[in-house]
Amino acid sequence: MADTHETKTHELSRELGLIAAIACGVGSVIASGIFKKPGLMASQLGSPTLLIVVWVVAGGMTLLGALSIAEISGMFRDPGGQYVYFNKGFNSFVGYLYGWATFIVIQSGSIASIAYVFSESLGHFVTFPRLPAAWEQWSIHIPCVGEMTPLKFLGLKLCTICLVVSLTGVNYVGVKLGSAIQVIFSTMKVAIITGIVVLACTLGHGNLANFTRSVAGDTGESTNIFLAIIMAMSGAFWAYDGWINVTYMSGEIRNVQRNLPRAMAIAVLIIIAVYTCVNVAYIYIIPVAEMAGKYRAAQASGGSYIVAIDVAGNFLGRYGGAAIAIAIMVSTFGAVNGTTMMSARVYFAMARERLFFRSLGEVHPRFHTPGNSLLAQGAWASLLVLSGSFDQLTDMLIFVNWIFYALGAVSVFTLRRRMPDAPRPYTVWGYPATTIIFIAFASIYVLFTLYTDIVNYRNGSSPLVNSLMGLVWVALGIPGYLCWSLGRKRQPLQGAPAPEQA
């Protein structure tokens, strides 16, 4: 049991200001999605108007969610963000399930997949070594996931693991260094993307008529336009995902009750503006019909199509591919750093309440960071990279993530009932309509995602019902909760710092 002196000494440092918090929010969201998803979405929607509308609506819903969660973020100062909010608004079981899902794949899977995209972009300039084909084909079957191929693209995977390990080390030695990197790379990625938009609109050979040209006789891959929109929303929401991450840093943001709600709202507004402008530039240069055709052709041949490369090639010629590769590297580097820094605080908070491995709740005595939590996260993310199965896992948990987003908004109501007199430096704008709209939209999105997953499974385009398997992965954490909660009852928490409340 830690004594009083140790508890006071080994605590997280509140060193992040408003600018750093905004940079964490922007940097952990803008990654590869805005470069890789528009081609897929164009093939699903077949309309420039719908493409822009989907990006704006997805951003608007994200903003409503951020405004709702911002009220709760102003109430508590504890590290762990959404994990803490679920504990307060519901109970420790709901909080634990969220934390478990965050560790097992939501955030560790995001770190792995985004870092992998960084390495793929680096592959534009270097050639990674590969093993003989017979070795690469060796696989291990994982029930409910699929085939794990640890030796496939081994050079690419090792480069990815090096990035994960390096940024884990950066954030291990201090939040100041990690946040400084985040500010620099967030600024760089917004500047680069802004440059692409400006150059496309000034030097690019575009056509305003592209904004009125749809794919003739086709509304996308689904004849039902509503389902096509829901499917396209998945791509947009993947690009917007991560907006909640900045709440994990509650224990290290100065004047957190004031700065955290402001940082969330400002970050989401910046991201909406960036994404909308980028898609306008894409459509100005490349007609949606052409985007859709090239994407489908690439899929049929086993390749990939990135609209941004086509756009950059329009005004940079043969250097366009290299320019976008650099842009993606800058963007994903910042996203991996931000996600690594912020997510480890969730497991740290769980461990402090003895609902996870105890050692993960220790603060490094010199660096004042959740060192063990960072190391565990980095090790698991590296294993996911090596497995090659992180994309499948992430697809499964996107569904679960949106269930938690809806529950997070519901906790605005439960906390107003449970803690009516608690200080709220920020209250939800437009309450209760704002929060109700977000909950309704999230619920509809979850239901239709489940429906489309079942349809895809039944028509043979997916080997699993990803949504249901996501719930199975979350349920795998329940035995751990029973074990840890039983141990906590036998030995009540003592000496741990009391949860902070505004």
Short mmCIF file of C-alpha atoms in Angstrom, two decimals:
data_model
loop_
_atom_site.label_atom_id
_atom_site.label_comp_id
_atom_site.label_asym_id
_atom_site.label_seq_id
_atom_site.Cartn_x
_atom_site.Cartn_y
_atom_site.Cartn_z
CA MET A 1 0.00 0.00 0.00
CA ALA A 2 1.40 3.38 -0.94
CA ASP A 3 1.98 5.79 1.89
CA THR A 4 0.73 9.37 1.90
CA HIS A 5 4.06 10.82 0.82
CA GLU A 6 4.37 8.41 -2.13
CA THR A 7 0.81 9.11 -3.27
CA LYS A 8 1.46 12.83 -3.34
CA THR A 9 4.79 12.46 -5.08
CA HIS A 10 3.90 9.96 -7.79
CA GLU A 11 1.03 11.69 -9.51
CA LEU A 12 0.44 12.74 -13.11
CA SER A 13 1.54 16.27 -13.92
CA ARG A 14 -0.96 18.86 -15.15
CA GLU A 15 1.18 20.33 -17.92
CA LEU A 16 -1.20 20.59 -20.90
CA GLY A 17 -2.81 23.91 -21.81
CA LEU A 18 -5.71 24.65 -24.15
CA ILE A 19 -3.59 24.69 -27.34
CA ALA A 20 -2.00 21.34 -26.51
CA ALA A 21 -5.42 19.85 -25.71
CA ILE A 22 -6.82 21.06 -29.05
CA ALA A 23 -3.76 19.64 -30.82
CA CYS A 24 -4.34 16.29 -29.09
CA GLY A 25 -7.95 16.32 -30.29
CA VAL A 26 -7.14 17.27 -33.88
CA GLY A 27 -4.02 15.14 -34.10
CA SER A 28 -5.63 11.92 -32.87
CA VAL A 29 -8.52 12.23 -35.36
CA ILE A 30 -6.99 13.37 -38.66
CA ALA A 31 -5.02 10.38 -39.88
CA SER A 32 -5.44 8.27 -43.02
CA GLY A 33 -9.24 8.25 -43.26
CA ILE A 34 -9.57 11.50 -45.21
CA PHE A 35 -7.11 10.14 -47.80
CA LYS A 36 -8.36 6.53 -48.07
CA LYS A 37 -12.14 6.65 -47.53
CA PRO A 38 -13.47 9.12 -50.18
CA GLY A 39 -13.00 6.64 -53.05
CA LEU A 40 -15.00 3.96 -51.26
CA MET A 41 -17.69 6.47 -50.27
CA ALA A 42 -17.94 7.76 -53.85
CA SER A 43 -18.56 4.22 -55.06
CA GLN A 44 -21.29 3.77 -52.45
CA LEU A 45 -23.08 7.08 -53.00
CA GLY A 46 -22.48 7.97 -56.65
CA SER A 47 -23.36 11.61 -56.03
CA PRO A 48 -21.15 14.64 -55.25
CA THR A 49 -23.95 16.25 -53.25
CA LEU A 50 -24.46 13.16 -51.11
CA LEU A 51 -20.71 12.77 -50.63
CA ILE A 52 -20.41 16.29 -49.17
CA VAL A 53 -23.62 15.89 -47.17
CA VAL A 54 -22.41 12.64 -45.57
CA TRP A 55 -19.12 14.24 -44.47
CA VAL A 56 -20.95 17.29 -43.04
CA VAL A 57 -23.67 15.25 -41.31
CA ALA A 58 -21.12 12.85 -39.81
CA GLY A 59 -19.16 15.87 -38.58
CA GLY A 60 -22.32 17.48 -37.21
CA MET A 61 -23.24 14.32 -35.29
CA THR A 62 -19.70 14.10 -33.97
CA LEU A 63 -19.99 17.72 -32.81
CA LEU A 64 -23.29 16.99 -31.01
CA GLY A 65 -21.61 14.06 -29.27
CA ALA A 66 -18.65 16.22 -28.30
CA LEU A 67 -20.91 18.97 -26.94
CA SER A 68 -22.80 16.39 -24.86
CA ILE A 69 -19.70 14.70 -23.43
CA ALA A 70 -18.14 18.14 -22.82
CA GLU A 71 -20.63 18.76 -20.00
CA ILE A 72 -19.45 15.66 -18.17
CA SER A 73 -15.79 16.38 -18.93
CA GLY A 74 -16.15 19.68 -17.05
CA MET A 75 -17.47 17.93 -13.94
CA PHE A 76 -14.56 15.60 -13.19
CA ARG A 77 -10.80 15.99 -13.16
CA ASP A 78 -9.88 12.30 -12.91
CA PRO A 79 -7.59 10.74 -15.54
CA GLY A 80 -9.36 8.22 -17.76
CA GLY A 81 -12.08 10.40 -19.28
CA GLN A 82 -14.92 8.32 -20.70
CA TYR A 83 -14.06 5.40 -18.41
CA VAL A 84 -14.62 7.64 -15.39
CA TYR A 85 -17.82 9.09 -16.85
CA PHE A 86 -19.32 5.61 -17.23
CA ASN A 87 -18.39 4.78 -13.63
CA LYS A 88 -20.16 7.91 -12.41
CA GLY A 89 -23.13 7.85 -14.79
CA PHE A 90 -23.79 4.10 -14.63
CA ASN A 91 -21.60 1.74 -12.63
CA SER A 92 -18.12 0.20 -12.51
CA PHE A 93 -19.19 -2.73 -14.73
CA VAL A 94 -20.09 -0.47 -17.69
CA GLY A 95 -16.92 1.54 -17.12
CA TYR A 96 -14.83 -1.63 -17.06
CA LEU A 97 -16.35 -2.98 -20.29
CA TYR A 98 -15.51 0.30 -22.01
CA GLY A 99 -11.96 0.22 -20.68
CA TRP A 100 -11.50 -3.42 -21.67
CA ALA A 101 -12.78 -2.78 -25.19
CA THR A 102 -10.47 0.24 -25.41
CA PHE A 103 -7.45 -1.85 -24.46
CA ILE A 104 -8.19 -5.05 -26.36
CA VAL A 105 -8.76 -3.36 -29.73
CA ILE A 106 -10.48 0.05 -29.96
CA GLN A 107 -7.37 2.10 -29.22
CA SER A 108 -4.59 -0.49 -29.47
CA GLY A 109 -6.09 -1.60 -32.79
CA SER A 110 -6.21 2.02 -33.93
CA ILE A 111 -2.56 2.51 -33.01
CA ALA A 112 -1.63 -0.64 -34.94
CA SER A 113 -3.67 0.16 -38.06
CA ILE A 114 -2.69 3.83 -38.28
CA ALA A 115 1.00 3.02 -37.74
CA TYR A 116 0.71 0.40 -40.49
CA VAL A 117 -0.60 3.06 -42.91
CA PHE A 118 2.46 5.20 -42.01
CA SER A 119 4.74 2.33 -43.00
CA GLU A 120 2.80 1.68 -46.21
CA SER A 121 3.31 5.34 -47.17
CA LEU A 122 7.00 5.13 -46.30
CA GLY A 123 7.07 2.21 -48.73
CA HIS A 124 6.64 4.77 -51.51
CA PHE A 125 10.28 5.74 -50.90
CA VAL A 126 11.88 2.52 -49.59
CA THR A 127 11.47 -1.17 -50.35
CA PHE A 128 10.84 -3.35 -47.31
CA PRO A 129 12.43 -6.83 -47.27
CA ARG A 130 10.10 -9.82 -47.52
CA LEU A 131 10.40 -13.50 -46.68
CA PRO A 132 9.94 -16.29 -49.26
CA ALA A 133 6.33 -16.76 -50.36
CA ALA A 134 6.05 -20.16 -48.68
CA TRP A 135 6.97 -18.62 -45.32
CA GLU A 136 4.59 -15.69 -45.78
CA GLN A 137 1.67 -18.04 -46.39
CA TRP A 138 2.07 -19.72 -43.00
CA SER A 139 -0.93 -18.82 -40.85
CA ILE A 140 -2.58 -19.43 -37.49
CA HIS A 141 -6.37 -19.66 -37.27
CA ILE A 142 -7.94 -17.45 -34.62
CA PRO A 143 -11.55 -18.36 -33.75
CA CYS A 144 -14.02 -15.50 -34.41
CA VAL A 145 -11.35 -13.44 -36.20
CA GLY A 146 -9.83 -15.36 -39.09
CA GLU A 147 -6.33 -16.21 -40.24
CA MET A 148 -3.31 -14.63 -38.55
CA THR A 149 -0.30 -14.30 -40.87
CA PRO A 150 2.62 -13.09 -38.71
CA LEU A 151 5.31 -13.56 -41.38
CA LYS A 152 3.47 -11.83 -44.24
CA PHE A 153 5.02 -8.44 -45.14
CA LEU A 154 7.38 -8.88 -42.19
CA GLY A 155 9.64 -5.93 -43.12
CA LEU A 156 6.63 -3.61 -43.29
CA LYS A 157 5.36 -4.92 -39.96
CA LEU A 158 8.73 -4.50 -38.25
CA CYS A 159 8.87 -0.88 -39.43
CA THR A 160 5.38 -0.39 -37.99
CA ILE A 161 6.38 -1.92 -34.67
CA CYS A 162 9.44 0.36 -34.55
CA LEU A 163 7.15 3.38 -34.88
CA VAL A 164 4.83 2.11 -32.13
CA VAL A 165 7.77 1.37 -29.81
CA SER A 166 9.46 4.72 -30.53
CA LEU A 167 6.37 6.82 -29.82
CA THR A 168 5.61 4.73 -26.74
CA GLY A 169 9.11 5.62 -25.53
CA VAL A 170 8.62 9.32 -26.30
CA ASN A 171 5.45 9.45 -24.22
CA TYR A 172 7.00 7.29 -21.49
CA VAL A 173 9.62 9.92 -20.72
CA GLY A 174 7.22 12.83 -20.34
CA VAL A 175 3.88 14.31 -21.33
CA LYS A 176 5.57 17.59 -22.31
CA LEU A 177 7.61 15.96 -25.06
CA GLY A 178 4.64 13.97 -26.33
CA SER A 179 2.37 17.02 -26.34
CA ALA A 180 5.05 19.14 -28.07
CA ILE A 181 5.27 16.56 -30.86
CA GLN A 182 1.49 16.56 -31.04
CA VAL A 183 1.28 20.35 -31.45
CA ILE A 184 3.97 20.32 -34.15
CA PHE A 185 2.50 17.46 -36.18
CA SER A 186 -1.11 18.64 -35.79
CA THR A 187 -0.08 22.04 -37.15
CA MET A 188 1.88 20.42 -39.96
CA LYS A 189 -0.94 18.13 -41.06
CA VAL A 190 -3.53 20.93 -41.10
CA ALA A 191 -1.07 23.13 -43.06
CA ILE A 192 -0.33 20.35 -45.57
CA ILE A 193 -4.00 19.53 -46.11
CA THR A 194 -4.80 23.23 -46.46
CA GLY A 195 -2.01 23.46 -49.04
CA ILE A 196 -3.50 20.58 -51.02
CA VAL A 197 -6.90 22.30 -51.04
CA VAL A 198 -5.48 25.69 -52.07
CA LEU A 199 -3.25 24.25 -54.81
CA ALA A 200 -6.05 22.06 -56.15
CA CYS A 201 -8.40 25.03 -56.40
CA THR A 202 -5.81 27.42 -57.91
CA LEU A 203 -3.41 25.30 -59.98
CA GLY A 204 -5.53 22.21 -60.55
CA HIS A 205 -7.38 21.57 -63.78
CA GLY A 206 -10.82 21.14 -62.25
CA ASN A 207 -14.39 21.77 -63.29
CA LEU A 208 -17.25 23.24 -61.26
CA ALA A 209 -19.63 21.05 -63.26
CA ASN A 210 -18.27 18.09 -61.28
CA PHE A 211 -20.45 19.17 -58.37
CA THR A 212 -23.61 18.41 -60.33
CA ARG A 213 -22.55 15.17 -62.06
CA SER A 214 -23.69 11.93 -60.43
CA VAL A 215 -23.01 8.39 -61.57
CA ALA A 216 -25.57 7.84 -64.31
CA GLY A 217 -28.26 5.34 -63.29
CA ASP A 218 -26.39 4.39 -60.12
CA THR A 219 -26.74 5.56 -56.54
CA GLY A 220 -23.91 3.41 -55.25
CA GLU A 221 -23.32 -0.21 -54.35
CA SER A 222 -26.75 -0.48 -52.73
CA THR A 223 -29.99 0.20 -54.59
CA ASN A 224 -31.41 1.49 -51.33
CA ILE A 225 -30.07 5.02 -51.01
CA PHE A 226 -30.66 5.09 -47.25
CA LEU A 227 -28.55 1.99 -46.70
CA ALA A 228 -25.93 3.41 -49.06
CA ILE A 229 -25.76 6.53 -46.87
CA ILE A 230 -25.44 4.41 -43.71
CA MET A 231 -22.61 2.43 -45.33
CA ALA A 232 -20.86 5.63 -46.40
CA MET A 233 -21.32 7.04 -42.90
CA SER A 234 -19.14 4.20 -41.61
CA GLY A 235 -16.24 5.52 -43.68
CA ALA A 236 -16.81 9.09 -42.52
CA PHE A 237 -17.16 8.06 -38.88
CA TRP A 238 -13.90 6.11 -39.14
CA ALA A 239 -12.23 9.33 -40.31
CA TYR A 240 -13.83 11.29 -37.43
CA ASP A 241 -13.15 8.61 -34.83
CA GLY A 242 -10.93 9.56 -31.91
CA TRP A 243 -12.74 12.75 -30.92
CA ILE A 244 -13.31 11.31 -27.44
CA ASN A 245 -9.60 10.60 -26.84
CA VAL A 246 -8.70 14.00 -25.40
CA THR A 247 -10.94 13.29 -22.38
CA TYR A 248 -8.49 10.59 -21.32
CA MET A 249 -6.01 13.35 -20.51
CA SER A 250 -8.26 14.89 -17.84
CA GLY A 251 -5.64 14.32 -15.17
CA GLU A 252 -2.97 16.30 -17.05
CA ILE A 253 -4.82 19.31 -18.48
CA ARG A 254 -4.51 22.62 -16.66
CA ASN A 255 -7.81 24.20 -15.59
CA VAL A 256 -9.44 21.06 -16.97
CA GLN A 257 -13.06 22.02 -16.21
CA ARG A 258 -12.73 25.01 -18.52
CA ASN A 259 -10.15 23.88 -21.08
CA LEU A 260 -11.34 20.34 -21.83
CA PRO A 261 -14.88 21.21 -23.03
CA ARG A 262 -13.48 24.07 -25.14
CA ALA A 263 -10.76 21.85 -26.61
CA MET A 264 -13.27 19.17 -27.64
CA ALA A 265 -15.61 21.60 -29.38
CA ILE A 266 -12.86 23.59 -31.13
CA ALA A 267 -11.04 20.43 -32.29
CA VAL A 268 -14.19 18.94 -33.85
CA LEU A 269 -15.05 22.23 -35.60
CA ILE A 270 -11.53 22.38 -37.07
CA ILE A 271 -11.81 18.78 -38.29
CA ILE A 272 -15.23 19.35 -39.90
CA ALA A 273 -13.86 22.39 -41.77
CA VAL A 274 -10.77 20.49 -42.93
CA TYR A 275 -12.68 17.42 -44.12
CA THR A 276 -15.34 19.43 -45.94
CA CYS A 277 -12.77 21.58 -47.76
CA VAL A 278 -10.71 18.54 -48.74
CA ASN A 279 -13.71 16.78 -50.26
CA VAL A 280 -14.72 19.92 -52.16
CA ALA A 281 -11.20 20.01 -53.63
CA TYR A 282 -11.37 16.29 -54.50
CA ILE A 283 -14.67 16.69 -56.33
CA TYR A 284 -13.49 19.84 -58.15
CA ILE A 285 -10.59 17.88 -59.66
CA ILE A 286 -12.01 14.35 -59.98
CA PRO A 287 -15.69 13.71 -60.86
CA VAL A 288 -17.44 11.34 -58.46
CA ALA A 289 -18.16 8.92 -61.31
CA GLU A 290 -14.43 8.70 -62.03
CA MET A 291 -13.62 8.23 -58.33
CA ALA A 292 -16.15 5.40 -58.12
CA GLY A 293 -14.92 3.72 -61.31
CA LYS A 294 -11.25 3.85 -60.32
CA TYR A 295 -12.01 2.59 -56.82
CA ARG A 296 -13.98 -0.41 -58.15
CA ALA A 297 -11.30 -1.18 -60.72
CA ALA A 298 -8.61 -1.10 -58.03
CA GLN A 299 -10.67 -3.38 -55.78
CA ALA A 300 -11.23 -5.84 -58.61
CA SER A 301 -7.49 -6.06 -59.26
CA GLY A 302 -6.59 -6.37 -55.58
CA GLY A 303 -5.08 -2.88 -55.39
CA SER A 304 -6.09 0.33 -53.67
CA TYR A 305 -7.19 3.72 -54.95
CA ILE A 306 -6.43 6.96 -53.08
CA VAL A 307 -8.27 9.97 -54.48
CA ALA A 308 -5.73 12.37 -52.98
CA ILE A 309 -2.93 10.95 -55.17
CA ASP A 310 -5.02 11.55 -58.28
CA VAL A 311 -5.75 15.10 -57.14
CA ALA A 312 -2.13 15.90 -56.31
CA GLY A 313 -1.02 14.41 -59.63
CA ASN A 314 -3.33 16.87 -61.36
CA PHE A 315 -1.22 19.86 -60.31
CA LEU A 316 2.10 18.23 -59.30
CA GLY A 317 2.42 15.69 -62.07
CA ARG A 318 4.60 12.68 -61.30
CA TYR A 319 5.49 14.13 -57.88
CA GLY A 320 1.86 13.95 -56.75
CA GLY A 321 2.16 10.43 -55.34
CA ALA A 322 5.25 11.33 -53.33
CA ALA A 323 3.59 14.49 -51.98
CA ILE A 324 0.54 12.57 -50.75
CA ALA A 325 2.73 9.82 -49.28
CA ILE A 326 4.51 12.49 -47.22
CA ALA A 327 1.18 14.04 -46.22
CA ILE A 328 -0.13 10.67 -45.05
CA MET A 329 3.10 9.99 -43.13
CA VAL A 330 2.88 13.33 -41.30
CA SER A 331 -0.81 12.79 -40.60
CA THR A 332 -0.50 9.23 -39.33
CA PHE A 333 2.65 9.93 -37.28
CA GLY A 334 0.76 12.60 -35.33
CA ALA A 335 -2.28 10.35 -34.94
CA VAL A 336 -0.23 7.44 -33.58
CA ASN A 337 1.53 9.75 -31.13
CA GLY A 338 -1.73 11.30 -29.91
CA THR A 339 -3.57 7.99 -29.57
CA THR A 340 -0.60 6.43 -27.77
CA MET A 341 -0.35 9.31 -25.33
CA MET A 342 -4.05 9.58 -24.51
CA SER A 343 -5.33 6.01 -24.50
CA ALA A 344 -2.90 4.70 -21.89
CA ARG A 345 -4.65 6.88 -19.30
CA VAL A 346 -7.75 4.66 -19.49
CA TYR A 347 -5.96 1.49 -18.37
CA PHE A 348 -4.10 3.56 -15.78
CA ALA A 349 -7.43 4.71 -14.30
CA MET A 350 -8.83 1.15 -14.35
CA ALA A 351 -5.76 -0.20 -12.55
CA ARG A 352 -5.97 2.53 -9.93
CA GLU A 353 -9.44 1.27 -9.07
CA ARG A 354 -8.12 -2.32 -9.03
CA LEU A 355 -10.17 -3.32 -12.07
CA PHE A 356 -7.11 -4.12 -14.16
CA PHE A 357 -3.53 -5.24 -13.61
CA ARG A 358 -2.32 -3.33 -10.55
CA SER A 359 1.08 -2.41 -11.98
CA LEU A 360 -0.58 -0.42 -14.79
CA GLY A 361 -1.80 2.08 -12.18
CA GLU A 362 1.71 3.12 -11.16
CA VAL A 363 3.09 6.56 -12.02
CA HIS A 364 6.73 6.70 -13.06
CA PRO A 365 8.56 8.35 -10.14
CA ARG A 366 10.79 10.45 -12.40
CA PHE A 367 8.74 11.17 -15.52
CA HIS A 368 5.29 11.36 -13.84
CA THR A 369 3.70 9.38 -16.67
CA PRO A 370 1.65 6.15 -16.58
CA GLY A 371 4.75 4.29 -17.73
CA ASN A 372 3.59 0.69 -17.25
CA SER A 373 0.26 1.43 -18.90
CA LEU A 374 2.08 2.86 -21.92
CA LEU A 375 4.38 -0.17 -22.13
CA ALA A 376 1.50 -2.65 -21.94
CA GLN A 377 -0.40 -0.77 -24.63
CA GLY A 378 2.66 -0.60 -26.88
CA ALA A 379 3.36 -4.32 -26.45
CA TRP A 380 -0.23 -5.34 -27.27
CA ALA A 381 -0.44 -2.98 -30.26
CA SER A 382 2.82 -4.46 -31.56
CA LEU A 383 1.40 -7.98 -31.27
CA LEU A 384 -1.67 -6.86 -33.23
CA VAL A 385 0.63 -5.48 -35.94
CA LEU A 386 2.50 -8.77 -36.13
CA SER A 387 -0.74 -10.75 -36.26
CA GLY A 388 -2.01 -8.80 -39.24
CA SER A 389 -5.54 -9.12 -37.83
CA PHE A 390 -5.98 -5.61 -36.45
CA ASP A 391 -8.16 -4.42 -39.34
CA GLN A 392 -10.65 -7.24 -38.78
CA LEU A 393 -10.74 -6.54 -35.05
CA THR A 394 -11.16 -2.79 -35.56
CA ASP A 395 -14.05 -3.35 -37.96
CA MET A 396 -15.78 -5.43 -35.31
CA LEU A 397 -15.33 -2.85 -32.57
CA ILE A 398 -16.47 0.25 -34.53
CA PHE A 399 -20.00 -1.00 -33.89
CA VAL A 400 -19.28 -1.37 -30.17
CA ASN A 401 -17.62 2.03 -30.05
CA TRP A 402 -20.81 3.71 -31.22
CA ILE A 403 -22.81 1.89 -28.56
CA PHE A 404 -20.48 3.46 -26.01
CA TYR A 405 -20.80 6.87 -27.66
CA ALA A 406 -24.59 6.64 -27.27
CA LEU A 407 -24.25 5.51 -23.65
CA GLY A 408 -21.88 8.40 -22.99
CA ALA A 409 -24.56 10.84 -24.12
CA VAL A 410 -27.18 9.02 -22.00
CA SER A 411 -24.93 9.57 -18.96
CA VAL A 412 -25.57 13.32 -19.34
CA PHE A 413 -29.14 12.58 -18.20
CA THR A 414 -28.20 10.06 -15.51
CA LEU A 415 -25.63 12.41 -13.97
CA ARG A 416 -28.11 15.31 -13.92
CA ARG A 417 -30.41 13.06 -11.92
CA ARG A 418 -27.73 11.52 -9.66
CA MET A 419 -25.66 14.67 -9.10
CA PRO A 420 -28.04 17.62 -9.65
CA ASP A 421 -26.02 20.00 -7.47
CA ALA A 422 -22.56 19.16 -8.83
CA PRO A 423 -20.81 22.16 -10.41
CA ARG A 424 -21.04 22.15 -14.22
CA PRO A 425 -18.66 24.76 -15.69
CA TYR A 426 -20.17 23.93 -19.08
CA THR A 427 -23.73 22.73 -19.80
CA VAL A 428 -24.80 21.19 -23.09
CA TRP A 429 -25.81 23.80 -25.64
CA GLY A 430 -29.40 23.19 -26.72
CA TYR A 431 -30.07 20.66 -23.92
CA PRO A 432 -31.94 18.33 -24.03
CA ALA A 433 -32.56 18.43 -27.82
CA THR A 434 -28.85 18.31 -28.71
CA THR A 435 -28.19 15.20 -26.64
CA ILE A 436 -31.42 13.45 -27.67
CA ILE A 437 -30.65 13.98 -31.37
CA PHE A 438 -27.19 12.48 -30.93
CA ILE A 439 -28.51 9.47 -28.98
CA ALA A 440 -31.23 8.86 -31.60
CA PHE A 441 -28.77 9.12 -34.48
CA ALA A 442 -26.21 6.86 -32.79
CA SER A 443 -28.92 4.28 -32.05
CA ILE A 444 -30.15 4.29 -35.66
CA TYR A 445 -26.57 4.01 -36.92
CA VAL A 446 -25.88 1.04 -34.62
CA LEU A 447 -29.06 -0.78 -35.69
CA PHE A 448 -28.47 -0.29 -39.40
CA THR A 449 -24.80 -1.25 -39.05
CA LEU A 450 -25.94 -4.51 -37.48
CA TYR A 451 -28.46 -4.97 -40.29
CA THR A 452 -25.92 -4.38 -43.08
CA ASP A 453 -23.41 -6.70 -41.37
CA ILE A 454 -26.02 -9.47 -41.31
CA VAL A 455 -26.84 -8.82 -44.97
CA ASN A 456 -23.14 -8.94 -45.89
CA TYR A 457 -22.74 -12.22 -44.00
CA ARG A 458 -25.78 -13.79 -45.64
CA ASN A 459 -24.73 -12.84 -49.16
CA GLY A 460 -21.23 -14.20 -48.53
CA SER A 461 -19.29 -10.92 -48.73
CA SER A 462 -18.18 -11.26 -45.08
CA PRO A 463 -17.17 -14.47 -43.25
CA LEU A 464 -18.52 -13.13 -39.92
CA VAL A 465 -21.24 -10.86 -38.59
CA ASN A 466 -18.67 -8.27 -37.50
CA SER A 467 -21.03 -6.38 -35.17
CA LEU A 468 -21.98 -9.46 -33.16
CA MET A 469 -18.38 -10.64 -33.00
CA GLY A 470 -17.46 -7.22 -31.63
CA LEU A 471 -19.86 -7.86 -28.76
CA VAL A 472 -18.24 -11.28 -28.23
CA TRP A 473 -14.80 -9.65 -27.89
CA VAL A 474 -16.19 -7.23 -25.30
CA ALA A 475 -17.83 -10.12 -23.42
CA LEU A 476 -14.46 -11.90 -23.20
CA GLY A 477 -13.48 -9.28 -20.62
CA ILE A 478 -16.31 -10.17 -18.21
CA PRO A 479 -14.40 -12.96 -16.37
CA GLY A 480 -11.64 -10.44 -15.70
CA TYR A 481 -14.14 -8.02 -14.19
CA LEU A 482 -15.52 -10.72 -11.91
CA CYS A 483 -12.00 -11.62 -10.75
CA TRP A 484 -10.82 -8.07 -10.15
CA SER A 485 -14.05 -6.89 -8.52
CA LEU A 486 -13.99 -9.90 -6.17
CA GLY A 487 -10.41 -9.08 -5.22
CA ARG A 488 -11.39 -5.46 -4.63
CA LYS A 489 -14.19 -6.53 -2.27
CA ARG A 490 -11.79 -8.70 -0.28
CA GLN A 491 -9.24 -5.89 -0.03
CA PRO A 492 -10.94 -2.45 -0.20
CA LEU A 493 -9.09 0.42 -1.83
CA GLN A 494 -6.78 2.18 0.64
CA GLY A 495 -4.23 4.85 0.15
CA ALA A 496 -5.27 5.57 -3.43
CA PRO A 497 -5.96 9.19 -4.20
CA ALA A 498 -9.63 10.08 -4.00
CA PRO A 499 -11.34 10.77 -7.30
CA GLU A 500 -11.28 14.45 -8.13
CA GLN A 501 -14.48 16.31 -8.79
CA ALA A 502 -14.93 19.89 -9.85
#
